[in-house]
Amino acid sequence: MKTTLLLSLLAATAFAFPWMRPDEAPDSFVQNAKRGLRTMAKDPELVALIKRLHAEEIAEKEAFFANNKRSSEDFFEDVLNSVEDIEKRATSSCLSHPLPDFYPTNITGLKKLPEPGYPYMDPKPSDQRGPCPGMNTLANHGYIPRNGIVSLAQTLVGAKQLFNMGVDLTAFLAGGSVVLAGDIPSTLYSIGGADSRTNSLGVVGGALGTETGTGLSGHLRFKEGDSSATREDFYLTNGDNHNLNASVFLDLQNAAKTVGGNQYNVAAVTQHFAHHYNHSKQTNPYFYFFPPSAPLTIGAIYFIPGFMSNGTIGFGGVANEASVSSFLGTYFNSDGSVTYMPEQIPPQGWYRRGFAMNLAEGIDGIITLYSGAALLLGDPLLFGANTGSPNFTGAYGLSTFGGSGNYGGTTVKGVACAIEQATYADFISEFSSILNTGAAVLNTLSGGFLSEFGCPVPTGASAEVAAPSGYAAYPKPSPCTLNKMQLGVNQCAPDTNTYGRMNSAKVPFCLNNATVPKPSTNPLPVPPGIQ
C-alpha cells in the first residue's frame, strides 16, 4: 500500500508540475521507480545475501568460542607465534608514533590483513571520502567501490569482510544512510558529500527530499553529528565535519595515555567523548545533540576499540596506537602534531576480530560511553542543543530516551528501539512517503533484525524521543534544495576529504617497546545502570 501511494505521488508530481518531470517518458520513469523500490523491499538476492552472512556469523562465533576453550599453554604458543610475527616489523624507515606497542594475546583462527586482492590505493580527487574512517578504509582498499558511491549490498559484504560487522548492525547503519542521506530506489549513497551519482529520481527526488543525497557528510542527517571521535563540529569549522581534526585526535591520544594504559580502549574513548562533548557544549553556539544522530555518534566512538583493535576486543585483542592510528588516518610529526593521511589497514599486519559485532554490542557501547561520560561530567542529561549561545541546560537523558512504556525500559532493548524510532520518526512529518517506505524496506531487508528487541513499527515520535525542530541547527528537509545555506554554511557541499600527506608506499608503523598486556586492559563494554 505504501509503495503504491509513493508511486502515485511520484507520478502525480511529475504530471502536475511539468518542470519537475524527468527527461524521460513518464511510464519509463514510473517503471524505474517501481524497480528501485522492489529492489530495496523484496530483492531475493539481497535477502539471500543477508541470510548467508548471518549464517556465516553464527558458525564463526561458535568456532571462536570453541577455540577459547583450549588450554592456556596453547594460547601461550599462539602469543609466541604472534610475537615472532610482530617482531619482524621495522624499527627504522617506518612511521613513528608516540605510544608503546602491545601484542595481542589471542590470534587463533583470526583473519590476518591486509589480504591479497584488496591493496591500498590513494583516493583520487573525484572519489568521495567523508566523516567515517571505517567507510573511508573500505573504499581505499576496494572492499566497496573506490569512488565512494556505494550500495547497501556492497556495504553489507565489505563491512563483514574487513571489520566483521554484524549484518544486523550494518543493515541498520547502511540502511539509514540510504533512507536519510542517499537514494532509496537505487540504494546508493555517498560516503562523503552530496553527489549527483546518488540521485536516480532527478528533480522529483529533490522535491521528496532525496535530492542528490546529502551523503554521510550531511550534517545531522543520520550518522554524522557533533562531538564525534576524530572530527570537529560542523559549525566550528565552517562546515568541515569530514576531515580528521588534529586537536580532536590529540585529545583522544591523551585519554589513551592517561586512563587507557596507552590503549585506545573503552575507558579512553569514554573520557575522550566526555571531553569533546563538554568542549562542543561550551564553544559551539549551535551544538545539537539529539537522537538519532547523537547516540549513533557515541556508537561510532565505541567502534574505535570495537573494530580497530588488533585482535578481538575483550578476548586478547589490543587497542594499540599503531593499529588505531592507521585506521584513523593519523601521521605523527616530530613536533608532536598530527597530519591527516588517507585511512588504511595497518600495513604492518592486523588481525580482525574473531566474531561479528552485532547490534546489541553496539548498543552496549552507546550505553557504556554515555553513562561513563555522564558520570565524569556530573550530569545525566546530555541530550539538548545550544540556541546561539553556549552551555545549554540538559533537556533529557538516555534513561528518558530509552525509558519506560513502548521502549521497554532503560535497557539495551529500550535504547535500540528508541534509536530505531527516532531515526525514522523524527523526519516522518517532512518525508512521510519516502520514510514510511524506507522503514518498511529496512525491516524487510534485514529479516526483522530488531525483532529480538520487540520494537514497535515506527509510526511517529513521542515528545521525549522526537528531536525538537525549533533549534537553528535542526536538520532541515531537502537541505540541498530548500535550505541550501543553513546558518551561512552549505550543509550539502560536494566536498570530499583533503589530506596533508599520503602513504602511497604503505610504510608500516614502527614497533615501539612491545609488551604483552592482560586481556582485561581492553574489555568489552559493560553498561552500568542508567540513572
Coordinates of C-alpha atoms in Angstrom, one line a residue, residues 18 77 101 112 148 163 187 235 263-264 267 277 282 309 319 325 336 343 356-357 384 400 469 520 522:
P18 CA 5.9 19.7 -15.9
E77 CA 52.2 -20.8 22.0
D101 CA 53.0 -1.2 21.3
K112 CA 45.0 -11.5 9.1
G148 CA 32.9 6.3 -2.6
F163 CA 35.7 -5.4 10.0
T187 CA 20.1 2.0 -2.6
Y235 CA 29.7 24.9 12.9
Q263 CA 45.5 1.8 24.7
Y264 CA 42.6 3.4 22.9
A267 CA 38.0 3.8 29.2
Y277 CA 31.1 16.8 24.4
Q282 CA 30.8 25.3 25.8
S309 CA 41.7 -3.3 18.0
A319 CA 43.6 -1.2 21.0
S325 CA 46.1 5.4 14.0
G336 CA 54.1 16.2 18.4
E343 CA 42.9 5.7 6.2
A356 CA 30.9 -10.2 14.4
M357 CA 29.8 -7.2 16.3
G384 CA 20.0 19.0 24.2
T400 CA 14.4 9.1 29.1
S469 CA 12.8 21.0 15.4
S520 CA 41.4 -7.2 30.9
N522 CA 40.9 -3.9 26.6

